[in-house]
């Protein structure tokens, strides 16, 4: 979860309930639609720990470089969050928080892996007009989770699922969350 200061225009919105800077952003990517799992979903850069990785931090920095072209030397690692189980794919995810101290260019490195790489102002994500829930109904069960709408480079993105859960929990923990309509359903893509 890499945060930084926008290198382009800041958000045109001020966070109402918090002191979140208008230029604070988070790095996200849209996964390629051809992937077997989580195809087309918006996510943080990341992946599995490889045998050559010293730990989750090393894996996160390597994956971010491979997926976005990010130079890991410019990232100050703030720490890791407790591991979170991802039931759908049976993974245990260790989120790594970072601050983009010295920015570097980002881009889609491998089109087979990512469709887009972009930065979103945090105040835009916190905007109640950009918040809602996604609902999945299968086999008589219902799963509801937080969701965010985001625009980057003229493209609308829906941040939902595990990525939205992590952002939502972090924003709550930091006291940044503004009151939003938890009954507003946002349609899932496709």
Coordinates of C-alpha atoms in Angstrom, one line a residue:
X1 CA 0.0 0.0 0.0
X2 CA 2.1 2.9 -1.3
X3 CA 1.1 6.4 -0.5
X4 CA 2.7 9.6 -1.8
X5 CA 2.2 13.2 -2.8
X6 CA 0.6 13.6 -6.2
X7 CA 3.0 14.7 -8.9
X8 CA 0.1 16.2 -10.9
X9 CA -2.8 18.4 -9.9
X10 CA -4.1 17.7 -6.4
X11 CA -7.7 16.6 -5.7
X12 CA -10.2 19.4 -6.1
X13 CA -11.9 18.3 -3.0
X14 CA -11.0 18.9 0.6
X15 CA -11.7 16.1 3.1
X16 CA -14.5 17.3 5.3
X17 CA -13.9 15.3 8.5
X18 CA -10.1 15.0 8.5
X19 CA -6.9 16.7 7.9
X20 CA -6.0 14.6 4.9
X21 CA -3.8 16.6 2.5
X22 CA -5.4 17.2 -0.9
X23 CA -2.2 15.9 -2.6
X24 CA -2.0 12.5 -0.7
X25 CA -2.5 9.6 -3.1
X26 CA -2.3 5.9 -3.3
X27 CA -0.8 3.7 -6.0
X28 CA -3.2 1.2 -7.6
X29 CA -3.4 -1.0 -10.7
X30 CA -6.0 -2.7 -12.7
X31 CA -5.2 -6.3 -13.3
X32 CA -5.3 -7.7 -16.8
X33 CA -8.7 -9.1 -17.8
X34 CA -6.9 -12.3 -19.1
X35 CA -5.7 -13.4 -15.7
X36 CA -7.2 -16.5 -14.1
X37 CA -7.9 -15.0 -10.8
X38 CA -9.1 -11.5 -9.9
X39 CA -9.1 -10.6 -13.6
X40 CA -9.8 -6.9 -14.2
X41 CA -9.9 -6.0 -10.5
X42 CA -8.2 -3.0 -9.1
X43 CA -5.5 -4.0 -6.6
X44 CA -2.4 -2.9 -4.9
X45 CA 0.9 -4.1 -6.5
X46 CA 1.9 -7.3 -4.9
X47 CA 2.2 -11.0 -5.1
X48 CA 3.8 -14.1 -3.6
X49 CA 7.0 -14.2 -1.6
X50 CA 9.6 -15.8 -3.9
X51 CA 12.5 -18.0 -2.6
X52 CA 15.0 -15.1 -3.1
X53 CA 12.9 -12.6 -1.1
X54 CA 14.1 -11.9 2.4
X55 CA 10.6 -11.2 3.7
X56 CA 7.2 -9.7 2.8
X57 CA 8.7 -6.2 2.5
X58 CA 11.3 -7.4 -0.1
X59 CA 8.5 -9.3 -2.0
X60 CA 6.3 -6.2 -2.0
X61 CA 9.0 -3.9 -3.3
X62 CA 10.0 -6.5 -6.0
X63 CA 6.4 -7.0 -7.1
X64 CA 5.8 -3.2 -7.2
X65 CA 8.9 -2.8 -9.4
X66 CA 7.9 -5.7 -11.7
X67 CA 4.2 -4.6 -12.0
X68 CA 4.6 -0.8 -12.2
X69 CA 8.2 0.1 -12.9
X70 CA 8.5 1.7 -9.5
X71 CA 12.1 2.3 -8.3
X72 CA 12.1 0.6 -4.8
X73 CA 15.0 2.8 -3.7
X74 CA 12.6 5.7 -3.5
X75 CA 10.2 4.0 -1.1
X76 CA 10.4 4.4 2.7
X77 CA 8.8 1.3 4.2
X78 CA 6.6 2.4 7.1
X79 CA 5.9 -1.2 8.3
X80 CA 3.6 -4.1 7.8
X81 CA 0.1 -4.7 9.0
X82 CA -1.1 -8.0 10.5
X83 CA -1.6 -10.8 8.0
X84 CA -5.1 -10.9 6.6
X85 CA -6.7 -14.1 5.2
X86 CA -8.1 -13.9 1.7
X87 CA -10.7 -16.7 1.8
X88 CA -11.5 -16.7 -1.9
X89 CA -8.0 -17.7 -3.0
X90 CA -6.9 -19.2 0.3
X91 CA -4.0 -16.8 0.7
X92 CA -2.6 -15.1 3.7
X93 CA -1.8 -11.5 2.8
X94 CA 0.7 -9.3 4.7
X95 CA 0.0 -5.7 3.7
X96 CA 3.2 -3.5 3.5
X97 CA 2.7 0.2 4.0
X98 CA 5.1 2.5 2.2
X99 CA 5.7 6.2 1.6
X100 CA 6.9 7.3 -1.9
X101 CA 9.8 9.4 -0.7
X102 CA 11.5 9.8 -4.1
X103 CA 9.0 9.3 -6.9
X104 CA 9.8 7.5 -10.1
X105 CA 7.9 7.0 -13.3
X106 CA 5.2 4.3 -13.2
X107 CA 3.6 2.4 -16.1
X108 CA 2.2 -1.0 -17.1
X109 CA 5.3 -3.2 -17.3
X110 CA 3.6 -6.4 -18.5
X111 CA 0.3 -6.2 -20.3
X112 CA -0.4 -9.8 -19.5
X113 CA -0.4 -8.9 -15.8
X114 CA -1.7 -5.3 -15.6
X115 CA -4.1 -3.2 -17.7
X116 CA -3.4 0.1 -16.0
X117 CA -1.3 1.6 -13.3
X118 CA -2.5 4.8 -11.6
X119 CA -2.5 7.0 -8.6
X120 CA -5.7 8.2 -6.9
X121 CA -6.1 11.1 -4.4
X122 CA -7.1 9.7 -1.0
X123 CA -9.6 12.6 -0.5
X124 CA -11.4 11.4 -3.6
X125 CA -11.7 7.9 -2.2
X126 CA -12.9 9.4 1.1
X127 CA -15.6 11.4 -0.6
X128 CA -19.0 9.9 0.4
X129 CA -20.2 10.4 -3.3
X130 CA -17.4 7.9 -4.2
X131 CA -18.3 5.3 -1.6
X132 CA -20.7 2.4 -1.6
X133 CA -20.9 -1.3 -1.2
X134 CA -20.7 -4.2 -3.7
X135 CA -22.9 -7.2 -3.2
X136 CA -22.3 -10.7 -4.4
X137 CA -25.1 -13.2 -4.1
X138 CA -24.3 -16.8 -4.7
X139 CA -25.9 -20.1 -3.6
X140 CA -28.3 -18.4 -1.2
X141 CA -25.5 -16.4 0.5
X142 CA -24.8 -12.7 0.3
X143 CA -21.4 -11.0 0.7
X144 CA -21.3 -7.2 1.1
X145 CA -18.1 -5.2 1.1
X146 CA -17.0 -1.6 0.9
X147 CA -16.3 -0.1 -2.5
X148 CA -14.9 3.1 -3.9
X149 CA -15.2 4.7 -7.3
X150 CA -12.1 6.3 -8.7
X151 CA -11.1 8.0 -11.9
X152 CA -7.6 8.0 -13.4
X153 CA -6.5 9.2 -16.8
X154 CA -10.2 9.6 -17.9
X155 CA -11.0 6.0 -16.9
X156 CA -13.5 5.1 -14.2
X157 CA -12.5 2.3 -11.9
X158 CA -14.3 0.4 -9.2
X159 CA -12.2 -0.5 -6.2
X160 CA -13.9 -3.4 -4.4
X161 CA -13.2 -6.7 -2.7
X162 CA -10.0 -7.2 -0.8
X163 CA -8.4 -3.9 -1.9
X164 CA -11.4 -1.9 -0.8
X165 CA -11.6 -3.8 2.5
X166 CA -7.9 -2.9 3.3
X167 CA -8.4 0.8 2.3
X168 CA -11.7 1.0 4.3
X169 CA -10.1 -0.6 7.4
X170 CA -7.0 1.7 7.2
X171 CA -9.1 4.8 6.7
X172 CA -11.3 3.9 9.7
X173 CA -8.2 3.2 11.9
X174 CA -6.7 6.5 11.0
X175 CA -9.9 8.4 11.7
X176 CA -10.2 9.6 8.1
X177 CA -13.6 8.0 7.2
X178 CA -16.4 10.4 6.5
X179 CA -20.0 9.4 6.9
X180 CA -21.1 7.5 3.8
X181 CA -24.2 5.6 2.7
X182 CA -23.6 1.9 3.6
X183 CA -26.8 0.9 1.7
X184 CA -25.7 2.4 -1.6
X185 CA -25.0 -0.5 -3.9
X186 CA -22.4 -0.1 -6.6
X187 CA -22.7 -2.5 -9.6
X188 CA -19.8 -4.9 -10.1
X189 CA -18.1 -4.6 -13.5
X190 CA -18.9 -7.2 -16.1

